[in-house]
PDB file of C-alpha atoms in Angstrom:
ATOM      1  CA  UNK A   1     -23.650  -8.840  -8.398  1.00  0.00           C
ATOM      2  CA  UNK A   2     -20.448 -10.395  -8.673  1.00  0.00           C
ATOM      3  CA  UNK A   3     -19.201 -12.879  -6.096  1.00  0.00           C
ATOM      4  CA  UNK A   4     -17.592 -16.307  -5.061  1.00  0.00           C
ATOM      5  CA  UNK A   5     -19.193 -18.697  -2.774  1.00  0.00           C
ATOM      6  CA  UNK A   6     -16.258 -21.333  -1.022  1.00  0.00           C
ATOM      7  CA  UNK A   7     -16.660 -23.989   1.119  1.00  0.00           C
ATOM      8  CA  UNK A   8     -16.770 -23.304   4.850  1.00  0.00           C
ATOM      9  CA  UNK A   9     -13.841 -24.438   7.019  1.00  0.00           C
ATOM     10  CA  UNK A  10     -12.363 -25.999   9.013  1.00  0.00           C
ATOM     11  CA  UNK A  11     -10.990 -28.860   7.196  1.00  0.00           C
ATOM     12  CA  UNK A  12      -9.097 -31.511   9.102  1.00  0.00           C
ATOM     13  CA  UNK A  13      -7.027 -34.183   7.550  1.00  0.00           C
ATOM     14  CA  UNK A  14      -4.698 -36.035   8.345  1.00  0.00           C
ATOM     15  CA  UNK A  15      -1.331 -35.900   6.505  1.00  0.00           C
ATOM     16  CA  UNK A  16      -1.750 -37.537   3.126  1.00  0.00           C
ATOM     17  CA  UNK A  17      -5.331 -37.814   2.785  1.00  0.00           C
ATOM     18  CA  UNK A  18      -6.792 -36.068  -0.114  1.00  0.00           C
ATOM     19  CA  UNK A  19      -7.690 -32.558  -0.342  1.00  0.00           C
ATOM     20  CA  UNK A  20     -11.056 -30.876  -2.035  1.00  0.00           C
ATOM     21  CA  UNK A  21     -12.140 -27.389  -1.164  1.00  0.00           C
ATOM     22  CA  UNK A  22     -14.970 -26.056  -3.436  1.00  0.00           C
ATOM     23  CA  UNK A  23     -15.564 -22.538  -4.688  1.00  0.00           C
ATOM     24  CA  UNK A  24     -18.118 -21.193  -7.073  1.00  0.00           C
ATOM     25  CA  UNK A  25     -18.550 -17.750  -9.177  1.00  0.00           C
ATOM     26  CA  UNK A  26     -20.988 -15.854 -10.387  1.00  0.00           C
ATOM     27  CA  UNK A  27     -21.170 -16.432 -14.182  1.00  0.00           C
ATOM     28  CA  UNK A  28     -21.282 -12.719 -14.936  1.00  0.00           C
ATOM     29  CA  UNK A  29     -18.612 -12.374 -17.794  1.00  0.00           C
ATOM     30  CA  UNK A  30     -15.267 -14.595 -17.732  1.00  0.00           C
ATOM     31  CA  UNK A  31     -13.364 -13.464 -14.580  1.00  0.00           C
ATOM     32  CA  UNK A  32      -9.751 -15.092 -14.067  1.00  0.00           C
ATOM     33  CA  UNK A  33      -9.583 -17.207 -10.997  1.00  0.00           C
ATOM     34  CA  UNK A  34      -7.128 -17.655  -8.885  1.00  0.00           C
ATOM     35  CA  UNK A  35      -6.136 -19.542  -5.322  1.00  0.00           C
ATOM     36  CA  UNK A  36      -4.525 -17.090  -2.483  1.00  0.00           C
ATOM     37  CA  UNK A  37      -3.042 -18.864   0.767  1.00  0.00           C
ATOM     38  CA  UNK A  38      -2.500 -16.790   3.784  1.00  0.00           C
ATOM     39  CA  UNK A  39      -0.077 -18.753   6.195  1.00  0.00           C
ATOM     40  CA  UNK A  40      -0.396 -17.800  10.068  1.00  0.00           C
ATOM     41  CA  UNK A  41       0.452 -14.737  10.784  1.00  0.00           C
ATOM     42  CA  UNK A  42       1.550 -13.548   6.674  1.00  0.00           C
ATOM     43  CA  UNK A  43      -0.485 -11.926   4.307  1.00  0.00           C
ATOM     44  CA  UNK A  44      -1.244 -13.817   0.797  1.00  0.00           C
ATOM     45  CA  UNK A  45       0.522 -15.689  -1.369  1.00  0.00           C
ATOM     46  CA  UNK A  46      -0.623 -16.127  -4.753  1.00  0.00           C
ATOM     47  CA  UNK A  47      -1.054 -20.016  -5.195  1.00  0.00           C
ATOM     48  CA  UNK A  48      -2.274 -20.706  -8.493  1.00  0.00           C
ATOM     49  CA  UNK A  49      -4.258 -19.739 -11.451  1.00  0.00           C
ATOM     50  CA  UNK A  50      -6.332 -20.057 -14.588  1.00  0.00           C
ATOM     51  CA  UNK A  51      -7.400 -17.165 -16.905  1.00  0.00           C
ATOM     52  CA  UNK A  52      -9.845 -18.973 -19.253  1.00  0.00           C
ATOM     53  CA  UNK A  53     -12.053 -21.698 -19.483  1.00  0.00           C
ATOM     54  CA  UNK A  54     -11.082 -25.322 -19.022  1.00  0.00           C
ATOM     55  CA  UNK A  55      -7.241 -24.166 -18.061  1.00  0.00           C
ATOM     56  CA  UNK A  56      -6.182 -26.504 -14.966  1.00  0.00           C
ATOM     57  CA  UNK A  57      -3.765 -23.672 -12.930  1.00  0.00           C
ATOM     58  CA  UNK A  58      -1.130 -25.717 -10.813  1.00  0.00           C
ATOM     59  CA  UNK A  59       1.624 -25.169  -8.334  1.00  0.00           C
ATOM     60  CA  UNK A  60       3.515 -27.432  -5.230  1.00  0.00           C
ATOM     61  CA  UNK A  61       1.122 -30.448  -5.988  1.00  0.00           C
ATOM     62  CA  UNK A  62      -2.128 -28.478  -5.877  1.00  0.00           C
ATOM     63  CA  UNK A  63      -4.624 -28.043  -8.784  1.00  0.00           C
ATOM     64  CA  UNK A  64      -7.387 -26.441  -9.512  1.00  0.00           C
ATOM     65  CA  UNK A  65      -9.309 -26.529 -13.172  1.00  0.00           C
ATOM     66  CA  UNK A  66     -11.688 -23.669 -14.868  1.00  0.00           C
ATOM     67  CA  UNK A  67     -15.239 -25.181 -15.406  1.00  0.00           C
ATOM     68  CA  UNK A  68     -16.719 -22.709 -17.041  1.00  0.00           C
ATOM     69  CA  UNK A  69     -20.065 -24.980 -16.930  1.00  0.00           C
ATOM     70  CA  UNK A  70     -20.371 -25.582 -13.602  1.00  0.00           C
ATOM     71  CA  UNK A  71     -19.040 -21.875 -12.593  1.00  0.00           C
ATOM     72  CA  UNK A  72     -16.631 -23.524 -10.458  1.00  0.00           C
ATOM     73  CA  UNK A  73     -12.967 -23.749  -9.621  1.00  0.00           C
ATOM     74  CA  UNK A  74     -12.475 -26.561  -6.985  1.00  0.00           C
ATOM     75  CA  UNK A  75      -8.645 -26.768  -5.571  1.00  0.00           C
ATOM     76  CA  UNK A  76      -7.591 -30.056  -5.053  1.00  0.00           C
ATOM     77  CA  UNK A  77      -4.500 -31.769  -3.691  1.00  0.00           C
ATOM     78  CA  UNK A  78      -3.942 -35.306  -3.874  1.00  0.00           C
ATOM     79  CA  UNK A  79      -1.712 -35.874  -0.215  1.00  0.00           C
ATOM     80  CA  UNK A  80      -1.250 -32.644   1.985  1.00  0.00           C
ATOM     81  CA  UNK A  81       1.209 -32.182   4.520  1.00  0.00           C
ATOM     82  CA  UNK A  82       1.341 -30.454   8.072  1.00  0.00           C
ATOM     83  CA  UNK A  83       3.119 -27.467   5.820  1.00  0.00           C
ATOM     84  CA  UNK A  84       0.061 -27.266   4.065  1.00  0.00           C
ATOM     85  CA  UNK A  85      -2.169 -26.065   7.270  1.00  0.00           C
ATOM     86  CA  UNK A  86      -3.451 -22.265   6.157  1.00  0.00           C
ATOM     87  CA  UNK A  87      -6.458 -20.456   5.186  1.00  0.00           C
ATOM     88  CA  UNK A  88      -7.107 -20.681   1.293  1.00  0.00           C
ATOM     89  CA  UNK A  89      -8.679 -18.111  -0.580  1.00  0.00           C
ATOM     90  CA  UNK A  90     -10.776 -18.568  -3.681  1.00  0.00           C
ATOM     91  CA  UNK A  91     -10.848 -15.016  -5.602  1.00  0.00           C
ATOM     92  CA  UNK A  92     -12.392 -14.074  -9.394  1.00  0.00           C
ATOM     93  CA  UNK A  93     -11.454 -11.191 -10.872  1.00  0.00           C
ATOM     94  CA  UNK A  94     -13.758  -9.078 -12.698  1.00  0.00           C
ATOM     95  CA  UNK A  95     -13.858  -6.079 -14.536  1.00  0.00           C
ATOM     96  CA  UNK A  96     -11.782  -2.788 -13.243  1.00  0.00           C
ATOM     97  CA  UNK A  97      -9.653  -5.525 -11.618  1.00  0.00           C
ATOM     98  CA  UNK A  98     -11.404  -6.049  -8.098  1.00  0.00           C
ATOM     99  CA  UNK A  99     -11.005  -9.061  -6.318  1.00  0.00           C
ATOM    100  CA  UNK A 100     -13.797 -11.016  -4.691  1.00  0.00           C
ATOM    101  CA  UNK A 101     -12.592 -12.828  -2.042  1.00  0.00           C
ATOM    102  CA  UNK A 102     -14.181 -15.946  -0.914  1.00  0.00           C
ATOM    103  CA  UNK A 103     -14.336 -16.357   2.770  1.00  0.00           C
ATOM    104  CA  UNK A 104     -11.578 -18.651   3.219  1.00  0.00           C
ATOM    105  CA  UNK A 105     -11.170 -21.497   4.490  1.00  0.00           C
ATOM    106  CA  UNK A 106      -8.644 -22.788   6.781  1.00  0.00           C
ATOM    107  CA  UNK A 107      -6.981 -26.241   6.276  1.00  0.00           C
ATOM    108  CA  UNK A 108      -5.572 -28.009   9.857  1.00  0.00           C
ATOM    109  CA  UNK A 109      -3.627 -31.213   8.871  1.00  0.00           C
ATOM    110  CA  UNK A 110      -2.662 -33.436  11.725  1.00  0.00           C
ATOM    111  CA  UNK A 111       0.731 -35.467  11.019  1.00  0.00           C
TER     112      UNK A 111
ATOM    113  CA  UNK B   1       8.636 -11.861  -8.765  1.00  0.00           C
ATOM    114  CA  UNK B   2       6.936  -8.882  -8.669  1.00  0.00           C
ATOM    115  CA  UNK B   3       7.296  -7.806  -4.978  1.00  0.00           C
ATOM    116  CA  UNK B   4       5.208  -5.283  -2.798  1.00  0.00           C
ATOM    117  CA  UNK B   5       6.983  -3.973   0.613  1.00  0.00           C
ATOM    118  CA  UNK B   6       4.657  -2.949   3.295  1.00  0.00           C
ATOM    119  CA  UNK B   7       5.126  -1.815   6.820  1.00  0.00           C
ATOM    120  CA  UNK B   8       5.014  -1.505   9.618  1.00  0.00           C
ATOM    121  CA  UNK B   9       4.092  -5.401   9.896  1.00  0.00           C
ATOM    122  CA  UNK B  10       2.288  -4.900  13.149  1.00  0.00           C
ATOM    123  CA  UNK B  11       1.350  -1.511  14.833  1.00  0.00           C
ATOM    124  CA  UNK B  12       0.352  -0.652  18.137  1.00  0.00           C
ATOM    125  CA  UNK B  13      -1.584   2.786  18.772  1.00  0.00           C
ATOM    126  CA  UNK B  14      -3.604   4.513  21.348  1.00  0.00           C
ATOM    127  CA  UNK B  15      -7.328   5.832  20.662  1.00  0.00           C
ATOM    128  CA  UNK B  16      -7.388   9.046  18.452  1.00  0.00           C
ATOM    129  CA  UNK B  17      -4.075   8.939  17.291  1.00  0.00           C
ATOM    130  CA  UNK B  18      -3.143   8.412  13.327  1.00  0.00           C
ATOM    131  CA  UNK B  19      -1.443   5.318  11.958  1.00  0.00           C
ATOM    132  CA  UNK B  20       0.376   5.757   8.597  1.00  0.00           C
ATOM    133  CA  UNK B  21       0.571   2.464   6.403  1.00  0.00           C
ATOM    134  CA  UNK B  22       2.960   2.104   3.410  1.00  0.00           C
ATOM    135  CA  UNK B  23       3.255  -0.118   0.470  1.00  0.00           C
ATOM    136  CA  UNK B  24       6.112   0.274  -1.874  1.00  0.00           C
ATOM    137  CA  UNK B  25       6.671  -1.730  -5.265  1.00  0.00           C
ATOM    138  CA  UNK B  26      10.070  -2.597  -5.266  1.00  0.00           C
ATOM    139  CA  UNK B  27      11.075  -3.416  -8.814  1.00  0.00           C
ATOM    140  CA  UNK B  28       7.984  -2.421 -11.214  1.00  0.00           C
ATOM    141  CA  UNK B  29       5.904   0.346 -11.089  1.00  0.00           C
ATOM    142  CA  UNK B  30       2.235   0.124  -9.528  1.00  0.00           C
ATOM    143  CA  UNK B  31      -0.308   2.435 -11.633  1.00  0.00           C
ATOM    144  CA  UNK B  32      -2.824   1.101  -9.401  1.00  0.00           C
ATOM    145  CA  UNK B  33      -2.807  -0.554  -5.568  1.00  0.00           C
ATOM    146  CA  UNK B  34      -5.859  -1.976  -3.760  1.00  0.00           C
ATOM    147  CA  UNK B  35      -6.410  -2.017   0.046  1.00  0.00           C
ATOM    148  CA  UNK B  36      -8.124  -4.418   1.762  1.00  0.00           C
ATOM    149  CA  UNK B  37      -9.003  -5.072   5.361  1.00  0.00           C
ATOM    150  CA  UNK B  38      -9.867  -8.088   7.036  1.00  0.00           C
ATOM    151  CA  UNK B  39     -11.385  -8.839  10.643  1.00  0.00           C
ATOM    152  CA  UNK B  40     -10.553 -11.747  12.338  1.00  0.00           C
ATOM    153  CA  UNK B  41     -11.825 -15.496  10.914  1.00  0.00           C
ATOM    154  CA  UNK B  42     -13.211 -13.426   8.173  1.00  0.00           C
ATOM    155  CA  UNK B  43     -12.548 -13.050   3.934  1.00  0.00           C
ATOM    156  CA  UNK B  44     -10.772  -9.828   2.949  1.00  0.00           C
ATOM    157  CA  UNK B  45     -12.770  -6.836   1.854  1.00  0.00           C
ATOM    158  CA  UNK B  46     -11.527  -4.214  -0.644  1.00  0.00           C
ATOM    159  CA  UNK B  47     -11.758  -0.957   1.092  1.00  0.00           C
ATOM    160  CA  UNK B  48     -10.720   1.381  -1.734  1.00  0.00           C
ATOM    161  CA  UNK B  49      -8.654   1.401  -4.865  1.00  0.00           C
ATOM    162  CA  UNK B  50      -5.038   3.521  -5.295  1.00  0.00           C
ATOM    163  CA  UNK B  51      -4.517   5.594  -8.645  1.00  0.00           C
ATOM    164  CA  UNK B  52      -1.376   7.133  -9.259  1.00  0.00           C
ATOM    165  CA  UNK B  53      -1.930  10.808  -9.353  1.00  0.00           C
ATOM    166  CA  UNK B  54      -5.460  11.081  -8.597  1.00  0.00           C
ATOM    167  CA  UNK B  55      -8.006  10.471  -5.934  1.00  0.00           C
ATOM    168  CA  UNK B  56      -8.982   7.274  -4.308  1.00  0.00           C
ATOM    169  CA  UNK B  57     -12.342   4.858  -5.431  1.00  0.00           C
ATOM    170  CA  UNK B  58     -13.251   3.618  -1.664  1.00  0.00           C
ATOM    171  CA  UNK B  59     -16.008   1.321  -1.638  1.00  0.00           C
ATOM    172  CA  UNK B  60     -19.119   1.921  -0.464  1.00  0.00           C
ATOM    173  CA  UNK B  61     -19.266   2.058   3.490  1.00  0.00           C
ATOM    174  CA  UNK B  62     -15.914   2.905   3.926  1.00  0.00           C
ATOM    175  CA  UNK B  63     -15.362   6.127   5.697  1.00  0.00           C
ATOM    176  CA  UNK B  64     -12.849   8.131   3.103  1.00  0.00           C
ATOM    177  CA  UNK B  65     -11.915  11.192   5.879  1.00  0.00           C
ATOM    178  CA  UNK B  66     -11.026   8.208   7.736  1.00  0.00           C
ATOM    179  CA  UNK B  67      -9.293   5.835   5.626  1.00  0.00           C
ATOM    180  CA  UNK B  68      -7.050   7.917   4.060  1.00  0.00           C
ATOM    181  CA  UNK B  69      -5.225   7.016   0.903  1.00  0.00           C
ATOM    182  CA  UNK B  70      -2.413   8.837  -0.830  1.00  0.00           C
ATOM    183  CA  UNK B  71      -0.539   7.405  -4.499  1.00  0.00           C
ATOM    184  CA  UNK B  72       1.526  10.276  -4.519  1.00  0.00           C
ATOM    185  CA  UNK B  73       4.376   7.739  -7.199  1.00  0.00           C
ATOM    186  CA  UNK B  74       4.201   5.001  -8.937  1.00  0.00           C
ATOM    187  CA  UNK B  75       5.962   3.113  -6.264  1.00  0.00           C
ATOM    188  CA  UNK B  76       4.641   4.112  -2.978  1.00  0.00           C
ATOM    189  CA  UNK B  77       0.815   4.267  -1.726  1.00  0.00           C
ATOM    190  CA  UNK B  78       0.125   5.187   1.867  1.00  0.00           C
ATOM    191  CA  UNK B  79      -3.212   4.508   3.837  1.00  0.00           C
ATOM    192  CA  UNK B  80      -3.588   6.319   6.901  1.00  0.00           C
ATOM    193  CA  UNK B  81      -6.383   5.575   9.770  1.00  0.00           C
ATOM    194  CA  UNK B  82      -7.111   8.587  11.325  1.00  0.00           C
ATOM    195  CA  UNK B  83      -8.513   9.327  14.928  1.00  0.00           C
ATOM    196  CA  UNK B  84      -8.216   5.578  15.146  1.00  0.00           C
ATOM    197  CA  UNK B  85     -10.699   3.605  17.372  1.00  0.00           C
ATOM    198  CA  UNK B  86     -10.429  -0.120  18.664  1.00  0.00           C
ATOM    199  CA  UNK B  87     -12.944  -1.100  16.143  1.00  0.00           C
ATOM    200  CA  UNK B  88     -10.442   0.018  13.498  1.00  0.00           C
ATOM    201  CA  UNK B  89      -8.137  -2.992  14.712  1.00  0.00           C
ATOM    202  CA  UNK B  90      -7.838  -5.196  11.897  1.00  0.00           C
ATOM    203  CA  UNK B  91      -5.710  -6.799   9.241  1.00  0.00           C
ATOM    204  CA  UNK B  92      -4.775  -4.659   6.561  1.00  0.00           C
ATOM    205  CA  UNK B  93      -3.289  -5.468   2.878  1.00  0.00           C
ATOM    206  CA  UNK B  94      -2.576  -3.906   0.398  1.00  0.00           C
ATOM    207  CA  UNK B  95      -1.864  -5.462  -3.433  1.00  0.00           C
ATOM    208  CA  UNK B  96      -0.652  -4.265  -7.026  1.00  0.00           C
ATOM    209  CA  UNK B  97      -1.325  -5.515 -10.419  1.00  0.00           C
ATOM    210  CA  UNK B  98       1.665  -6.492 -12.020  1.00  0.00           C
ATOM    211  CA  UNK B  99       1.650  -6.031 -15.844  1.00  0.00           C
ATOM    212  CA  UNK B 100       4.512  -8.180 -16.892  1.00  0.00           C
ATOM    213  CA  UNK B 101       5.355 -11.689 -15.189  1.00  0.00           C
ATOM    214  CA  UNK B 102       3.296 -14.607 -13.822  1.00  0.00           C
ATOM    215  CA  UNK B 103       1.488 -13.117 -10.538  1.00  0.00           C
ATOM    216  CA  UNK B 104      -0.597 -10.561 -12.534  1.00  0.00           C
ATOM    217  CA  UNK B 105      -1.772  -9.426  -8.774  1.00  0.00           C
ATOM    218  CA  UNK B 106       1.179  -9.098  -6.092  1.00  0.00           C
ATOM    219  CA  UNK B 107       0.063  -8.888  -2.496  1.00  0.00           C
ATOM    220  CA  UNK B 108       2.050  -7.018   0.535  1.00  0.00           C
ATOM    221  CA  UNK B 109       2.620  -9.085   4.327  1.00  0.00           C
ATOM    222  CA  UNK B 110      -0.049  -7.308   5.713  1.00  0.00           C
ATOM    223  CA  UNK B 111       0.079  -4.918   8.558  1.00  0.00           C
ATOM    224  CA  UNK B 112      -1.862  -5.441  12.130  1.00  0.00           C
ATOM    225  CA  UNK B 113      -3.348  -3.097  13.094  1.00  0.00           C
ATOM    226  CA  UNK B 114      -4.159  -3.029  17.390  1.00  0.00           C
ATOM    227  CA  UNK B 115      -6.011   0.089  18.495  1.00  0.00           C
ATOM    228  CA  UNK B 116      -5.503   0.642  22.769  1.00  0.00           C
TER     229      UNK B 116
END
């Protein structure tokens, strides 16, 4: 069935290093994709985006392109802060607009 | 944006009492809402989805005499644990789709729920 597969957590940087956290989809159809991040304690926050192939979504220096070849939607950042510790979620959306969440994972970044 | 109001924010209840959990839209209407739960260190899970007017679609394993859900308007949807148990403690969201805007999906802050 439908699903997402994300990279398992934690990640722990150190402020400014680069950021990569990979998530895959099951190529059933052409779901949108999008990037939730749940700060401690809040619920989610839409981060970014991207409703068809080979659109790059984008928001407070993160990024994350559609690959419709490669069924995969990789967020990247290219120097995170301590602000940018929280869990990230990976979630396509399929038909009869269901989420499937990815399992998350949670970014620490020392300063 | 598009903004979904739920509360309580945290909640606090004994064993086999009820817990009532709103979500409001506060300036569009929400045809349909979505709740989800999630357990500690885990993903969320849908648990069922909201129409307007009619009866709830709760996924399967979800309990719907337990997890009950009412879209009485197109701005409020309630979910209400019943007889709840400490197992029930969890993290629950709900969410909207917005049909106008940038979100598309709109989520609430989540309420916590902490069964005594």
């Amino acid at each position: 069935g439908d699903s997402v597969t994300q990279m398992e957590g934690p990640v722990t940087l150190s402020e400014e290093a680069f950021l990569t956290i990979n998530c895959t989809y099951t190529a059933t159809g052409y779901p949108s994709l999008f990037w939730y991040v749940q700060y401690p304690g809040e619920g989610l926050q839409l981060l970014l985006k991207a409703t068809k192939a080979d659109d790059k979504g984008s928001n407070k220096g993160f990024e994350a392109t559609y690959r419709k070849e490669t069924t995969s939607f990789h967020l990247e950042k290219g120097s995170v802060q301590v602000s940018d510790s929280a869990v990230y979620f990976c979630a396509p959306i399929y038909n009869f607009n269901k989420f499937y969440f990815g399992s998350g994972t949670k970014l620490n970044v020392k300063p | 944006g598009a903004v979904v109001s739920q509360h309580p924010s945290w909640v606090i209840c004994k064993s086999g009492t009820s817990v009532k959990i709103e979500c409001r839209s506060l300036d569009f209407q929400a045809t349909t809402m979505f709740w989800y739960r999630q357990f500690p260190k885990q993903s969320l899970m849908l648990m069922a989805t909201s129409n307007e007017g009619s009866k709830a679609t709760y996924e399967q394993g979800v309990e719907k005499d337990k997890f009950l859900i009412n879209h009485a308007s197109l701005t409020l949807s309630t979910l209400t644990v019943t007889s709840a148990h400490p197992e029930d403690s969890s993290f629950y969201i709900c969410s909207a789709r917005v049909l106008t805007g940038e979100d598309g999906y709109t989520f609430g802050s989540g309420t916590r729920l902490t069964v005594v």
